[in-house]
């Protein structure tokens, strides 16, 4: 076997080395400068990325810019609606009848509450609410829940000190009536949202309500408000103040006398209006039982109603004055025309008309003096339905007064063509049609004003509801007022209890039957008296009505004494009392002197607010006098609301400085006299009561 040979080539030392083999691939890559290539690659990538960034920036800034800007704006800016406080209601002298003060309300964000049951247990005694009710509210899936609106100062401080997670305090305006029940039904009240519900608060809600505006506000990352951009300064949001013609002192006189007689004679309710004759301004609008708008929820609806404008009743014999004026004006009768009064009983068809006394022949001028129904009916039949009804309509019966009143009644005055003979006869002595006490005041204002009907006024600065209109001649009015003077001043007149020694008074009594639920006349009566003082040139007109008195039913007994008391006190208040040594006049003068030397407030003896429909005795309704008569009252340590009420009773509106819930300083100091020119005062607030 031949020997094996190696396959490894034998290198010949004389042979030249073989040429190197070229790498695989195109020959172009053999000439690439890879260092430079890498640099260019990085540059291209950077250019692409930079272009993408510029493109993205263009898209965000230009294409999406407006949308994103709006989205960002919603995150740090928002619109907030701000409502100003409600305007004040003032009397003619600037005394405050209603104002808004800053209060606190409690709300919760259930999402922030750690332990609803434990939180409710803490809040229950503070808010005087059941713990289970609070806990149920805190367990709701909501971000805002009211727990209590307009809490008192003590509760607000307790909640603040408790520092409960998710429980917050917010500011709200609270309506306060410093004089309590004084003119309560007239002023009315607002609900928890500051909306007027009754009285002038509702009728004038558009003027009194604070104005609302929406404005951009800035917020930080936590959502806290940074500013209001000067909204309060640029746009005043405060509601308009309203100044009434009411005088709180005369209002007190009327309420005091009315309360006494309603209780004395067991009436359902009573009303009294006092009118300044030369101007037609209403000086007092009194109603009893009282109503305190500070606690309106405690009173039933019948006590909150403004009955003087809302209740239309048959007025009885007080209507005879208008019949007599119309008959004299139309020359149907003269004061000396003889009227046969049929000795107290007269049949008209199937009906019989009665008098309280058996009068025979009477001159027309004596019909009002003795208040003869038969005499009035016969004069009415002579006058005729068309003429009589026309005068009643021109005097304002059957229409609203034009005052800013809520729920005012039109009364009932049917068209003359619907009157039968008996309707004309009964309308002549105040039945068969109904009217409110406001309508009666407006009609008697025409008699007191020499036959010119001028509108009643309740709000100072408002334009009259209608122009003046002459209805009767001055001579007719002179004759009628002479008859009304005899009703009071001469023996046998039905209004003798309205006499005031040393003064000439004119007026007319009224006693009207009331219809029952079946449309027939029942046992109920309305006793009334309308008087003017002095009779020759009247300055004040006073209308009084008591509904369903039980211990006596005659207007001359139940209503005339109210007139006398109010007239005496009003004349004394204005310094017009006669020079007389009569005990009544001397007592009125002494009372007025005591009032002027006592408290300087507009209502020096204003009765305290009653909490129920039945009043406290008169001696309990008088307030405790100030520690220093005529001096600044002490308000240190009081809550802000209480201090404002106390100062408002003295006719002062304090300037409030500082922050907190309690008064820590007052200027002038308690016990010092009020400034002679104007009652200016300042209270400073702090967080702790002294």
Coordinates of C-alpha atoms in Angstrom, one line a residue, residues 90-97 179 181-183 244-258 272-275 282-286 290 540 542 562 565-575 588-608 621-623 648-651 679:
X90 CA -86.9 102.5 57.0
X91 CA -89.6 104.6 58.6
X92 CA -90.0 108.3 57.8
X93 CA -87.4 109.3 60.3
X94 CA -84.8 106.8 59.2
X95 CA -85.5 104.2 61.9
X96 CA -84.8 100.7 60.7
X97 CA -87.7 98.4 60.3
X179 CA -88.6 96.4 66.2
X181 CA -93.8 93.0 65.7
X182 CA -94.0 96.7 65.0
X183 CA -95.9 97.0 61.6
X244 CA -91.9 104.5 54.3
X245 CA -94.2 107.3 55.5
X246 CA -94.8 105.3 58.7
X247 CA -93.7 107.0 61.9
X248 CA -92.7 104.2 64.4
X249 CA -93.8 106.3 67.4
X250 CA -97.3 106.8 66.1
X251 CA -97.3 103.2 65.0
X252 CA -96.6 102.3 68.6
X253 CA -99.5 104.5 69.9
X254 CA -101.9 102.7 67.5
X255 CA -100.7 99.2 68.3
X256 CA -100.9 99.9 72.1
X257 CA -104.5 101.2 72.0
X258 CA -105.6 98.5 69.5
X272 CA -106.0 101.0 62.8
X273 CA -104.8 103.5 60.2
X274 CA -103.5 107.0 60.9
X275 CA -103.2 109.4 57.9
X282 CA -100.0 106.9 56.2
X283 CA -98.4 107.5 59.6
X284 CA -99.4 104.2 61.2
X285 CA -100.6 100.8 59.9
X286 CA -101.5 98.8 63.0
X290 CA -99.3 91.0 66.4
X540 CA -105.1 113.7 61.1
X542 CA -107.8 107.9 62.1
X562 CA -109.0 103.6 70.3
X565 CA -106.1 107.3 72.6
X566 CA -104.3 107.5 69.3
X567 CA -105.4 111.0 68.5
X568 CA -104.3 112.3 72.0
X569 CA -100.9 110.7 71.8
X570 CA -100.3 111.8 68.2
X571 CA -101.2 115.4 69.0
X572 CA -99.0 115.3 72.1
X573 CA -96.2 113.8 70.1
X574 CA -96.3 116.7 67.6
X575 CA -96.9 119.4 70.3
X588 CA -101.2 112.4 77.4
X589 CA -98.9 115.4 78.0
X590 CA -97.3 113.7 81.0
X591 CA -96.7 110.5 79.0
X592 CA -95.2 112.4 76.1
X593 CA -92.9 114.4 78.5
X594 CA -91.8 111.1 80.1
X595 CA -91.1 109.6 76.7
X596 CA -88.9 112.6 75.6
X597 CA -86.9 112.5 78.8
X598 CA -86.4 108.7 78.6
X599 CA -84.8 106.7 75.9
X600 CA -83.9 108.6 72.7
X601 CA -85.0 105.8 70.4
X602 CA -87.7 106.4 67.9
X603 CA -90.0 104.0 69.8
X604 CA -89.2 105.0 73.4
X605 CA -91.8 102.6 74.8
X606 CA -92.1 100.2 72.0
X607 CA -93.6 96.9 73.2
X608 CA -91.5 93.9 73.1
X621 CA -95.0 94.4 76.7
X622 CA -93.1 97.6 77.8
X623 CA -89.3 97.1 77.4
X648 CA -81.2 100.0 65.6
X649 CA -83.8 100.2 68.3
X650 CA -82.2 103.5 69.2
X651 CA -82.2 104.7 65.6
X679 CA -76.3 109.1 66.2

